[in-house]
Coordinates of C-alpha atoms and ligand atoms in Angstrom, one line a residue:
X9 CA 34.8 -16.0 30.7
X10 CA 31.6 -15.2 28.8
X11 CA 31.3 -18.2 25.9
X12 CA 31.6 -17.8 21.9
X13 CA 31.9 -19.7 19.2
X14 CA 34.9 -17.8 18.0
X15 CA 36.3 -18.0 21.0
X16 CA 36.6 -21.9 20.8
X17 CA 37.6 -21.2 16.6
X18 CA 40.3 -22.2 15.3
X19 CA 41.6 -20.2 12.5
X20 CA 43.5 -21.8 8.8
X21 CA 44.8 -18.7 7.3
X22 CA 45.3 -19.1 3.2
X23 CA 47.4 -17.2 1.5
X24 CA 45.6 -17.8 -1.6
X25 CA 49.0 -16.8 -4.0
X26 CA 50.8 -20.0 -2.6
X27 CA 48.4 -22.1 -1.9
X28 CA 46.6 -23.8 -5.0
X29 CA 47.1 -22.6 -8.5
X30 CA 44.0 -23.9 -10.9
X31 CA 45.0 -22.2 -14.2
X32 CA 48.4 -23.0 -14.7
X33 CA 49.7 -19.4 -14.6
X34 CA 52.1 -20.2 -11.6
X35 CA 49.7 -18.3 -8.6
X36 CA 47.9 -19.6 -6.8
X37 CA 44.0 -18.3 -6.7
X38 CA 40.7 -18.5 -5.8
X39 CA 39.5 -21.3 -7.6
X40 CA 42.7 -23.3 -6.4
X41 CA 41.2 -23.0 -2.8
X42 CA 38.0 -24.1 -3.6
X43 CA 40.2 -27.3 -4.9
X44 CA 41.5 -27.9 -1.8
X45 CA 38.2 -26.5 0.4
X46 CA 37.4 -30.4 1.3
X47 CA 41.4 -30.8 2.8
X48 CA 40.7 -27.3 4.6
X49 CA 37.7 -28.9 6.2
X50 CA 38.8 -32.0 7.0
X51 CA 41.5 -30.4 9.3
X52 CA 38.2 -29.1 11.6
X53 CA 39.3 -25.7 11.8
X54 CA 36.1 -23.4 11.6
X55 CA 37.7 -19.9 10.2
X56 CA 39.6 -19.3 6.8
X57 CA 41.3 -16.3 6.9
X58 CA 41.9 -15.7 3.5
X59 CA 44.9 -13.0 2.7
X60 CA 43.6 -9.7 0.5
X61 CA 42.4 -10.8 -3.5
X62 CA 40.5 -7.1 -3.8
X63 CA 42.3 -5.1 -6.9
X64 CA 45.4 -4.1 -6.4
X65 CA 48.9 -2.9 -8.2
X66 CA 50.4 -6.0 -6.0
X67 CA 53.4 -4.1 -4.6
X68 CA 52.8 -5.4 -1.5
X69 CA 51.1 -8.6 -2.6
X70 CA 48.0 -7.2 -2.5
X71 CA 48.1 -4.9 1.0
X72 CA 47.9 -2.0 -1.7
X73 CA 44.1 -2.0 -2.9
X74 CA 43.5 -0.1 -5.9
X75 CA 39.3 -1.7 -5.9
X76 CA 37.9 -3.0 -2.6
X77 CA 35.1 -3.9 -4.4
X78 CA 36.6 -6.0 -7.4
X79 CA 38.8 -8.9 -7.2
X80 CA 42.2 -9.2 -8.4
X81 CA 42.6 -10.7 -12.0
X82 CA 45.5 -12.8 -10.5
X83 CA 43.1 -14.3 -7.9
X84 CA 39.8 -14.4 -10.4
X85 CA 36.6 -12.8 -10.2
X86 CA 34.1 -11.7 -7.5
X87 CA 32.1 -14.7 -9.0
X88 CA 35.0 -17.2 -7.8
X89 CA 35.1 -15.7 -4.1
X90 CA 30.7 -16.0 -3.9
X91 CA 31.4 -19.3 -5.1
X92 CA 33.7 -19.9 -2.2
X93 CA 32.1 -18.0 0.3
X94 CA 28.5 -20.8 -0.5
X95 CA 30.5 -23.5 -0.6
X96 CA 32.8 -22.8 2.7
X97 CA 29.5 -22.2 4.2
X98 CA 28.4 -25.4 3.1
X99 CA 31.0 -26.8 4.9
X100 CA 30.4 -25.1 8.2
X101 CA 33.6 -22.9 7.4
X102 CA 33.6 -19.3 8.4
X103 CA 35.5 -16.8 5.6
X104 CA 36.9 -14.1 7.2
X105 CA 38.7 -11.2 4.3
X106 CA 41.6 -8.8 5.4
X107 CA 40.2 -5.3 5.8
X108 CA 43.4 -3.1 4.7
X109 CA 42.3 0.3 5.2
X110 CA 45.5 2.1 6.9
X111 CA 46.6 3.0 3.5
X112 CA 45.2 2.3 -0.2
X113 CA 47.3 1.7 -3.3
X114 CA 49.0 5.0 -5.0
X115 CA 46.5 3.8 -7.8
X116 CA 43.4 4.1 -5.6
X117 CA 41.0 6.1 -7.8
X118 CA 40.8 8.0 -4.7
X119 CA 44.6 8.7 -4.3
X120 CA 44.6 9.8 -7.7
X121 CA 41.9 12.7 -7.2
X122 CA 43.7 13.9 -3.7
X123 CA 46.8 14.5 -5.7
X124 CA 45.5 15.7 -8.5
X125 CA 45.1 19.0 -6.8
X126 CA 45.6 21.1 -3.4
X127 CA 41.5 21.8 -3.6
X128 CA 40.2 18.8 -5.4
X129 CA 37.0 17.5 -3.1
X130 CA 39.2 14.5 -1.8
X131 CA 42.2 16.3 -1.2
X132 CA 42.4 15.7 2.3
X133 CA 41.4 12.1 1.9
X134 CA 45.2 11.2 2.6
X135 CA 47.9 12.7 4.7
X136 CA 49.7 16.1 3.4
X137 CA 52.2 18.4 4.3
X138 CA 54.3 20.9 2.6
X139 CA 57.3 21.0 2.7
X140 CA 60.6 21.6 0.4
X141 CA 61.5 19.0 -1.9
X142 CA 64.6 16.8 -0.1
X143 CA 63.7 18.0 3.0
X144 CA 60.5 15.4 4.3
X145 CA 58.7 17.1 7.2
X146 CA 59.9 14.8 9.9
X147 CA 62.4 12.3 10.6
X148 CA 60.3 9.7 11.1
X149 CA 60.7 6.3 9.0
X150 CA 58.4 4.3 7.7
X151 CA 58.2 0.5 7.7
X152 CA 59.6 0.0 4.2
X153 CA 61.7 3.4 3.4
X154 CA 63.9 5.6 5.0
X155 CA 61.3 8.2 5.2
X156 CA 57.2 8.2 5.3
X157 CA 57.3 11.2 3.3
X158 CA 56.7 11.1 -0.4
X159 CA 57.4 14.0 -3.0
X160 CA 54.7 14.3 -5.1
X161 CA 55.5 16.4 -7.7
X162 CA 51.9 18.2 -9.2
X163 CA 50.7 19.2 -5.4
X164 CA 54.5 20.0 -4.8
X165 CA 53.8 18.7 -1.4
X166 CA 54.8 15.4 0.4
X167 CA 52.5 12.6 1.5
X168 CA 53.1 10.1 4.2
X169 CA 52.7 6.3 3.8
X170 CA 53.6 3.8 6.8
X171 CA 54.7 1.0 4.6
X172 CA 56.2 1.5 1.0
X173 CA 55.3 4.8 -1.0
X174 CA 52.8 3.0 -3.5
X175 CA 51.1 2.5 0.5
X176 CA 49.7 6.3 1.0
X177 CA 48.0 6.5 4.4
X178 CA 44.3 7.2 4.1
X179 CA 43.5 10.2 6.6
X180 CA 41.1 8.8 9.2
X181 CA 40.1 12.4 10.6
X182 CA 37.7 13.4 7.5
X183 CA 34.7 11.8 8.0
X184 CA 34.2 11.1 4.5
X185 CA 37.3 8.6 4.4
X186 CA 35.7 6.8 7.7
X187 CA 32.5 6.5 6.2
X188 CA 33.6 5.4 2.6
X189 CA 35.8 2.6 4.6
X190 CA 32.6 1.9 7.0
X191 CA 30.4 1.5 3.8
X192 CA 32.6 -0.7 2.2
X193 CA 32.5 -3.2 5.2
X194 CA 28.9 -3.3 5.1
X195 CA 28.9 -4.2 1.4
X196 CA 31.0 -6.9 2.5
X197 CA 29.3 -7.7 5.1
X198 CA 26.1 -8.3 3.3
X199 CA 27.9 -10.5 0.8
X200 CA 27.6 -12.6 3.3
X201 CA 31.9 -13.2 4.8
X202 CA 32.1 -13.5 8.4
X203 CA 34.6 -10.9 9.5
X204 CA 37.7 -9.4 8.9
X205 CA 41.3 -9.2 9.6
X206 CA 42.1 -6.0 10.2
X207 CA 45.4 -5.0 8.8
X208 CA 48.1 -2.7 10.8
X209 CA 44.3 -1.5 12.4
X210 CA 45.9 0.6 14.9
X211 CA 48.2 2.5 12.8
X212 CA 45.3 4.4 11.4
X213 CA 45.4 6.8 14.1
X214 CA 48.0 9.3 14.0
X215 CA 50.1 11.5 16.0
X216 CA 48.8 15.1 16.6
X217 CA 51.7 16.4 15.3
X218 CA 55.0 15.2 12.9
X219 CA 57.5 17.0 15.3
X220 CA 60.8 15.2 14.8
X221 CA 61.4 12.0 17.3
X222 CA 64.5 11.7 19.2
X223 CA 64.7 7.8 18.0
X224 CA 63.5 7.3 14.6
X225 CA 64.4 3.6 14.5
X226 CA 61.6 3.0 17.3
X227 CA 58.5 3.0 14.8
X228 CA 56.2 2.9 17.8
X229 CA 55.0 6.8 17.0
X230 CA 53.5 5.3 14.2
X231 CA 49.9 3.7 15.8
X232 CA 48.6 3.1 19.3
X233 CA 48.2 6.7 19.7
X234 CA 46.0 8.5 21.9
X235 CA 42.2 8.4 19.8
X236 CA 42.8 5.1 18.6
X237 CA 40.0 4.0 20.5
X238 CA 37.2 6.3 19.4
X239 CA 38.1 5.4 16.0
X240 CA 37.7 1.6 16.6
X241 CA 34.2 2.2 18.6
X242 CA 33.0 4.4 16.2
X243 CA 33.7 1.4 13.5
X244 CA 31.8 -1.0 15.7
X245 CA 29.0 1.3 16.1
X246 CA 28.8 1.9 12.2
X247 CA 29.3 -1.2 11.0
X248 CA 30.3 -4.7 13.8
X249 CA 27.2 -3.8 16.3
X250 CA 24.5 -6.3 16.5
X251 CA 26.1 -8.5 13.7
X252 CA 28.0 -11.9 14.6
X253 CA 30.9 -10.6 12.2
X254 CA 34.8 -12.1 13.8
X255 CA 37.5 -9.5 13.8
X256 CA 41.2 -9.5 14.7
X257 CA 42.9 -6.5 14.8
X258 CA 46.8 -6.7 13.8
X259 CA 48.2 -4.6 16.5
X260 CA 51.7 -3.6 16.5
X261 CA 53.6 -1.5 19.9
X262 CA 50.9 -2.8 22.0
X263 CA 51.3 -4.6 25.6
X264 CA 49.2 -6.1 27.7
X265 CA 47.5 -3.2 29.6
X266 CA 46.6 -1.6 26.5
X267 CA 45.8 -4.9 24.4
X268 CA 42.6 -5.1 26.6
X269 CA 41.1 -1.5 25.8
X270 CA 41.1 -3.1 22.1
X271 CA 39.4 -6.5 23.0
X272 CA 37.9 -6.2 26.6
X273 CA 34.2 -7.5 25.9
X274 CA 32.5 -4.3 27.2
X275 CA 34.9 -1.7 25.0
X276 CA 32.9 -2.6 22.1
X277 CA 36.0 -2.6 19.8
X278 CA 37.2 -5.8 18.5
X279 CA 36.6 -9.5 19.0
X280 CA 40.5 -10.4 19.5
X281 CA 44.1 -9.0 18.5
X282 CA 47.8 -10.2 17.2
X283 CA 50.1 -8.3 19.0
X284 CA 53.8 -8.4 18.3
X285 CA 55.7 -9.1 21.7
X286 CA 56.7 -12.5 20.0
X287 CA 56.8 -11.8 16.4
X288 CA 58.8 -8.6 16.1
X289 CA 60.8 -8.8 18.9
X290 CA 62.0 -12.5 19.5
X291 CA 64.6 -13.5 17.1
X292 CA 64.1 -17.0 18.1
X293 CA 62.9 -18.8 20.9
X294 CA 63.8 -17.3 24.2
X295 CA 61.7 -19.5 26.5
X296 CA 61.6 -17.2 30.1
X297 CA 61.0 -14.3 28.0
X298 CA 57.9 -16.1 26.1
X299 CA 55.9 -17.6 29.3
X300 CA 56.3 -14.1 30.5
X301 CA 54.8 -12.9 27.5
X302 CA 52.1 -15.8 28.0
X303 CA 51.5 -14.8 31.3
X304 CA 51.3 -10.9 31.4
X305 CA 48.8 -11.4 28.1
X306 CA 46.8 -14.1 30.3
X307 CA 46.6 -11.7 33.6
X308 CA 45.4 -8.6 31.5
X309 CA 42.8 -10.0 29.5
X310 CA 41.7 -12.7 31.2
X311 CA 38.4 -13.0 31.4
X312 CA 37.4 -10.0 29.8
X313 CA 39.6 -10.4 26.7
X314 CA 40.9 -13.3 24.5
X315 CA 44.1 -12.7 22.4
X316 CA 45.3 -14.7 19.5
X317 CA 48.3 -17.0 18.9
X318 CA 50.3 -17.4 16.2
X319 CA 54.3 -18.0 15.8
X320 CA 54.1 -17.4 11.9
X321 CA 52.2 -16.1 9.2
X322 CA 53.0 -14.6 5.7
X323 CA 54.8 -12.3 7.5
X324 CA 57.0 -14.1 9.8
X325 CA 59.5 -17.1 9.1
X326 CA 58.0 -20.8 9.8
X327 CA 57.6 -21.6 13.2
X328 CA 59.8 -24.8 12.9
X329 CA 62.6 -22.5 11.4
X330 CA 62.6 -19.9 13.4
X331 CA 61.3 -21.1 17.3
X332 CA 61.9 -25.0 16.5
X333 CA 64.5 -27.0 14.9
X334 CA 64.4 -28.5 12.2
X335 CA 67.1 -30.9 13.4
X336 CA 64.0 -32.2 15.5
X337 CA 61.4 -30.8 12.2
X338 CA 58.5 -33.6 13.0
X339 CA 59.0 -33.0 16.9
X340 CA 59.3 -29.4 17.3
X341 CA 56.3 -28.8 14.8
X342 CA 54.5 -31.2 17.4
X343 CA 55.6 -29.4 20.2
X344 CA 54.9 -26.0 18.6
X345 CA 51.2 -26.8 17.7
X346 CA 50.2 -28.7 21.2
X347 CA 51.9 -25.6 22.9
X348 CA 49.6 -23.1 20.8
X349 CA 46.4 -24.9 21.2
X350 CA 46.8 -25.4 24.6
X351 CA 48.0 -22.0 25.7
X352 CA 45.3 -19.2 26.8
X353 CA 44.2 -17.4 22.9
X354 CA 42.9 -18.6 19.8
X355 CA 45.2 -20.5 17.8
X356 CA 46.1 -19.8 14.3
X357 CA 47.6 -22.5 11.4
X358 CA 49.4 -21.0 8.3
X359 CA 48.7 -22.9 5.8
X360 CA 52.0 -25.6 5.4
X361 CA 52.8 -25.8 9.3
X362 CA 50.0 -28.7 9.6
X363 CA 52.6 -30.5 8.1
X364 CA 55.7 -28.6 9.1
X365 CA 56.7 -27.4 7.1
X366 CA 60.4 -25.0 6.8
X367 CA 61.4 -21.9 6.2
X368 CA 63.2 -21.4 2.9
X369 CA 66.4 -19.3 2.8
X370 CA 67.5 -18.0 -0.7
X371 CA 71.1 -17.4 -1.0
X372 CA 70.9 -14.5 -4.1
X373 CA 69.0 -11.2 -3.1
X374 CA 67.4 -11.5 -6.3
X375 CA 65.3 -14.6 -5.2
X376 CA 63.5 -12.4 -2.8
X377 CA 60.5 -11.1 -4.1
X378 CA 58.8 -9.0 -1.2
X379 CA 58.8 -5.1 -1.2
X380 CA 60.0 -5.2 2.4
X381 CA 63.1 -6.7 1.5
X382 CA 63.9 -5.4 -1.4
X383 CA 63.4 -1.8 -0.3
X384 CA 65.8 -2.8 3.0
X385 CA 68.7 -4.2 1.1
X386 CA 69.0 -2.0 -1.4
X387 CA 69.1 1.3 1.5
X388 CA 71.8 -0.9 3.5
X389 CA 74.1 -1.2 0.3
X390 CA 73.8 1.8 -0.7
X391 CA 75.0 2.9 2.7
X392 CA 78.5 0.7 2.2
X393 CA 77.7 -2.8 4.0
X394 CA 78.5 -6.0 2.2
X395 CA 76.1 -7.5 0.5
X396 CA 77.2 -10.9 2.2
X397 CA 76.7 -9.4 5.5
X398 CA 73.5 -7.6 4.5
X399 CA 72.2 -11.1 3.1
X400 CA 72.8 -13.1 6.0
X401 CA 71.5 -10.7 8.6
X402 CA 67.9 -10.7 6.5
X403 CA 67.7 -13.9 5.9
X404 CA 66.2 -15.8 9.4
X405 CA 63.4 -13.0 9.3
X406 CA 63.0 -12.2 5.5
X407 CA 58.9 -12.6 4.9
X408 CA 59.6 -14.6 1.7
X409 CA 60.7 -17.4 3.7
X410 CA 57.2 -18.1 4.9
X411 CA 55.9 -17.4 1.3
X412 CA 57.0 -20.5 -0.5
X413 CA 54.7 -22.4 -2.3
X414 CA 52.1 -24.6 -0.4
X415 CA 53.5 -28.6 -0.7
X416 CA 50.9 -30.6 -1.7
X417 CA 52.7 -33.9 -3.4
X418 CA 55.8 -34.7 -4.9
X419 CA 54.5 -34.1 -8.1
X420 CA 56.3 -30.8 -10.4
X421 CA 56.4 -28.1 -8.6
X422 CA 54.7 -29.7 -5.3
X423 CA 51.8 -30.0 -7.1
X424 CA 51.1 -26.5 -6.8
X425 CA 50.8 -25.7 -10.3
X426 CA 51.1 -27.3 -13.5
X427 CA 52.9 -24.0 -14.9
X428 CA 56.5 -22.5 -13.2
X429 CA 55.5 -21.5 -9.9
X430 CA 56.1 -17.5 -9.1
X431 CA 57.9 -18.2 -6.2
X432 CA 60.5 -21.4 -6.5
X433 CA 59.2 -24.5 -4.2
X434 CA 61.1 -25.3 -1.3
X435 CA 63.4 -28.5 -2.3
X436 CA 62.8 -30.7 0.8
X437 CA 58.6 -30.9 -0.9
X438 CA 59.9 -34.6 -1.8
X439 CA 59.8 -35.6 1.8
X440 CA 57.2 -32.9 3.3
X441 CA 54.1 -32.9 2.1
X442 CA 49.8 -33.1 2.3
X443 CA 49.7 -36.6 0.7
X444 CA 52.8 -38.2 2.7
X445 CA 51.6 -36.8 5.9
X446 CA 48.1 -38.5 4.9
X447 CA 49.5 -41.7 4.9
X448 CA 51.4 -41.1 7.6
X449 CA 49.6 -42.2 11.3
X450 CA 52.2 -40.0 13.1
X451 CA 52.6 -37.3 10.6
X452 CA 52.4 -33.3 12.1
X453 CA 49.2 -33.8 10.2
X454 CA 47.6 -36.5 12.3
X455 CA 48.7 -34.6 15.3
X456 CA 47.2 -31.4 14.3
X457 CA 44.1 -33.3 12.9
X458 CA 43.9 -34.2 17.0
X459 CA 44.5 -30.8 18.4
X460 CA 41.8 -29.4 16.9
X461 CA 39.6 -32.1 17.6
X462 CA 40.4 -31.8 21.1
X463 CA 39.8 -28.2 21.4
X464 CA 36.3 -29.1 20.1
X465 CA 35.6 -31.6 22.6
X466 CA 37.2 -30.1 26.0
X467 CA 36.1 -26.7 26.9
X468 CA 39.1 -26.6 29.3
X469 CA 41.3 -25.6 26.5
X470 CA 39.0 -22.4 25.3
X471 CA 37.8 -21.3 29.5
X472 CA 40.6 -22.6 31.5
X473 CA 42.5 -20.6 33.9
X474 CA 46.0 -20.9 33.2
X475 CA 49.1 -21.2 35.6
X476 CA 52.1 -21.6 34.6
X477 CA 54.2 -24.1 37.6
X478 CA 57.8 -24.1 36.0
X479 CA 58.6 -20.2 35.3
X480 CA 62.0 -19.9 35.6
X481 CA 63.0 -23.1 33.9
X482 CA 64.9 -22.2 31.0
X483 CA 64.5 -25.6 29.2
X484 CA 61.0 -26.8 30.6
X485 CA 57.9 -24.9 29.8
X486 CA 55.3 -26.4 32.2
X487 CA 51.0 -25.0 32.6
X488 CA 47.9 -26.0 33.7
X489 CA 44.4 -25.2 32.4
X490 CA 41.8 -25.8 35.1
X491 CA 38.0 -25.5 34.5
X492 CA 35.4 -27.2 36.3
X493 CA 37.6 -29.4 38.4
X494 CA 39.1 -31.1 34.9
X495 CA 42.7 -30.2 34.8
X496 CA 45.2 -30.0 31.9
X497 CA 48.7 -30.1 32.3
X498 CA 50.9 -29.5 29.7
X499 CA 55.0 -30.7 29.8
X500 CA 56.9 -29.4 27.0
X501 CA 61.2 -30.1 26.6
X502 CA 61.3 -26.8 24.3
X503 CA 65.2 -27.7 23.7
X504 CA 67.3 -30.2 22.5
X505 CA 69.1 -32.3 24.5
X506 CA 66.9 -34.8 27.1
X507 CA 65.7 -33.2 30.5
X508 CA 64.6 -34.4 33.8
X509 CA 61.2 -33.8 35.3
X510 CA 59.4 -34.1 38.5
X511 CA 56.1 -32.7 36.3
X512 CA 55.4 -36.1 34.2
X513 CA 52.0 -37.7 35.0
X514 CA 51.4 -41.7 35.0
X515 CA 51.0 -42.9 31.6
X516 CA 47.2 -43.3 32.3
X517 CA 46.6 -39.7 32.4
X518 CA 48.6 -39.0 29.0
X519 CA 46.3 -37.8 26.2
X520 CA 48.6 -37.0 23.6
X521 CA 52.5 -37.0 23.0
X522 CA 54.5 -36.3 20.1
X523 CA 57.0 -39.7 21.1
X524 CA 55.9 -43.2 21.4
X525 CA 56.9 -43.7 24.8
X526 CA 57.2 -41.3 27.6
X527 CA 59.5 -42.3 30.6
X528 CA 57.9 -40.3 33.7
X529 CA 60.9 -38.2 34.8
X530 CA 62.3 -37.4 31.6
X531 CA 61.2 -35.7 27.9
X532 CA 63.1 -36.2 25.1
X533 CA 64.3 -33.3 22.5
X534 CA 61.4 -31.6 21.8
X535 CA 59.0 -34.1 23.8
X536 CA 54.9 -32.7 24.4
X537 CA 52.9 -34.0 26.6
X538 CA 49.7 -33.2 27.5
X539 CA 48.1 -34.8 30.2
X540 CA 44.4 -34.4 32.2
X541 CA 43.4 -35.2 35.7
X542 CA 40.6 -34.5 37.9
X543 CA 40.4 -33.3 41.1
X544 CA 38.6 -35.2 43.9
Ligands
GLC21 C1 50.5 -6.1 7.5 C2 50.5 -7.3 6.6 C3 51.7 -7.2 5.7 C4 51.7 -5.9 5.0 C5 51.5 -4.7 5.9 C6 51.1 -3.5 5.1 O1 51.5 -6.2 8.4 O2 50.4 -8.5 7.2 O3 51.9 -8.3 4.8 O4 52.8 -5.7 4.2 O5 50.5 -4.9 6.8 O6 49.8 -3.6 4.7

């Protein structure tokens, strides 16, 4: 595999809202990170991903831009962000921005001109179809209604809009919306960040035709379609070309076969991807079915393509929570973070799981704050189900559980803000958080601190071939990573009760557990151990 820096990154993704708040108005925002830029450093990480601050309405906490060239008033000014950008420079920190640009805010200057007319000069900008009013052109749904069709009432025609229906969908066939969008990158580009995120990138290509679907509740018609691909190398002629710019593209509906034809080095497309295999369609952790995941990914891209790992973001419920136990919080959280810096990709932290920490469950509907749930439980009641039933079957997956404020002390409110935080802290902040885990020698902190540092230090983590010697165990998830004749073997319990092993390694080969002692033939709940060896 061809060598790059961001291939040996390792991305801290701040989701600047509950992260730092500087002003006491109970967000978190710009100024708040640079507060906490030193703690971001001293991790060793190299890439901040930080979540969108452009303009924005904040239905969708900011995925609806209304500006992309002005920052939100929540999260400061464009001076705060320069300031940020220089300073994580000065660190030897990359700033990557997300690049939302399936769908703009209904408050888009440029959403308002489309509809202000059938023949205004961006009229087609966005997506329309006529129609009769109650009866949307398709039966398609979208990710955060019932329907992607919105009524709107001057053109008397619908529009469609993937996510909620303040989310229209920009129209990527008029040249004039690719090149606007192109533009815009380059501004950004010059103001010196070093990439983007690319939001739901693959979405912005769109079926040839709304014919009805004979299973609306499989979104998958809604991106990865056929053109996709001319649209992403098309971008990377305009604007990613010759320039050192990191991108990720979030892909959703995509396997391995096709995940290359986004990221294989000579498509000229993007750097690396998230696909979903694990996120969206693994409730929790179902161990066979994940190092199968690991190991189609591995055979298709390697070593043309590099994907991304990640078990949770803003999106998706606290690794520890959801694909851990929190029975075993300290342990699992080790286990979680060794496994995802040691398996083939580029690992991602969310802010909070260096120092594990949980997913919050909120037992009143009214707690949760995020369009996506909001616009789900209301369509289920209204269709007749309990509200207990509806309630529980959210809550494990509800995106406002990984949205909790960031736990810095045991100060008020975490030390998050001096004012009343927007979203309420998680309780157990007393006994997890930043300045505990810094005194703390074994702290999730202290082992991530390591991890990162390792991956720094042993290219066999970034280049190795992986193999994967235990596949069928459903308990024991056991791999190698071999470069150069330096092998790394990795022996995780991913369960928890004790198990036998014939995989352990003498103790003089260990190079970092999550337990003080490790007995050769047997791990502990939740035991990691990474070991290296050389062959003669
Ligand atoms: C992505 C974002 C998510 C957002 C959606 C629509 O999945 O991560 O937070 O709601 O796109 O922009």
């Amino acid at each position: 595999m061809n060598r790059a820096w961001w291939k040996e990154a390792v991305v801290y993704q701040v989701y600047w809202r509950s992260f730092k708040d500087s002003d006491g108005d109970g967000m978190g925002d710009l100024r708040g990170v640079m507060e906490k830029l030193d703690y971001i450093a001293s991790l060793g990480v190299d890439v901040i991903w930080l979540n969108p601050c452009y303009t924005s309405p904040d239905v969708d906490n900011g995925y609806d831009i209304s500006d992309y060239y002005t920052i939100m008033k929540k999260a400061g000014t464009m001076s705060d962000l320069e300031a940020l950008i220089t300073a994580a420079h000065e660190r030897g920190l990359k700033l990557i921005l997300d690049l939302v640009v399936n769908h703009t805010s209904d408050q888009h200057a440029w959403f308002k001109e489309s509809r202000s007319s059938r023949t205004n000069e961006k009229a087609d900008w966005y997506i329309w179809q006529d129609g009769v009013k109650g009866t949307p052109p398709n039966n398609w749904r979208s990710y955060f209604a019932p329907s992607p069709w919105a009524w709107d009432e001057t053109r008397e025609q619908y529009y469609f809009h993937s996510f909620a229906s303040e989310q229209p969908d920009l129209n990527w066939e008029h040249p004039a919306v690719r090149e606007a969008v192109y533009s815009m990158m380059r501004w950004w580009a010059n103001k010196g960040i070093d990439g983007f995120r690319m939001d739901v990138i693959n979405l912005i290509k769109k079926r040839a035709t709304y014919d009805d679907v004979a299973d609306p509740l499989d979104l998958s018609y809604l991106g990865n379609q056929p053109g996709i691909h001319e649209l992403l190398q098309e971008m990377h002629r305009e604007v990613l070309a010759g320039t050192d710019l990191f991108t990720v593209g979030e892909i959703p509906f995509v396997g391995p076969e096709d995940g290359l034809l986004y990221v294989g080095e000579e498509r000229n497309e993007l750097r690396t991807l998230f696909h979903f295999e694990v996120a969206d369609d693994m409730e929790t952790m179902d161990l066979p079915r994940f190092k199968q995941i690991q190991k189609r990914w591995y055979e298709a891209l390697y070593p043309s393509g590099i994907a991304s790992q990640f078990l949770n973001n803003h999106d998706h419920t606290r690794q520890v929570t959801r694909f851990g136990s929190e029975r075993y919080r300290v342990e699992s959280a080790k286990l979680l973070g060794l496994m995802l810096h040691t398996l083939p990709g580029i690992p991602y932290i969310y802010q909070g799981e260096e120092i594990g920490m949980t997913g919050i469950r909120f037992s009143d509907p009214e707690s949760y704050r995020d369009v996506a749930f909001r616009n789900q439980y209301a369509e289920r009641i209204a269709a007749g189900e309990s509200p207990g039933t509806v309630l529980s079957s959210m809550q494990l997956r509800a995106r406002d559980n990984s949205r909790t404020p960031m736990q810095w002390n045991t100060g008020k409110a975490a030390g998050f803000t001096i004012g009343t935080p927007w979203m309420a802290v998680n309780p157990n902040y007393r006994e997890i958080n930043v300045e505990a885990a810094e005194q703390d020698p074994n702290s999730v902190l202290a082992f991530y601190r390591k991890l990162i540092d390792l991956r720094k230090t042993h290219p066999v983590m970034v280049y190795g071939i992986y193999r994967d010697l235990a596949i069928q165990d459903p308990y024991l998830y056991v791999y190698e990573r071999v470069l150069d004749g330096v092998t790394w073997r990795v022996v995780l319990n991913v369960h928890d009760e004790p198990v036998t092993t014939t995989f352990g390694l003498p103790e003089e080969q260990l190079i970092l557990t999550n337990y003080d002692t490790a007995d050769i033939n047997r791990l502990a709940p939740y035991e990691a151990r990474l070991y290296q060896y050389e062959m003669p």
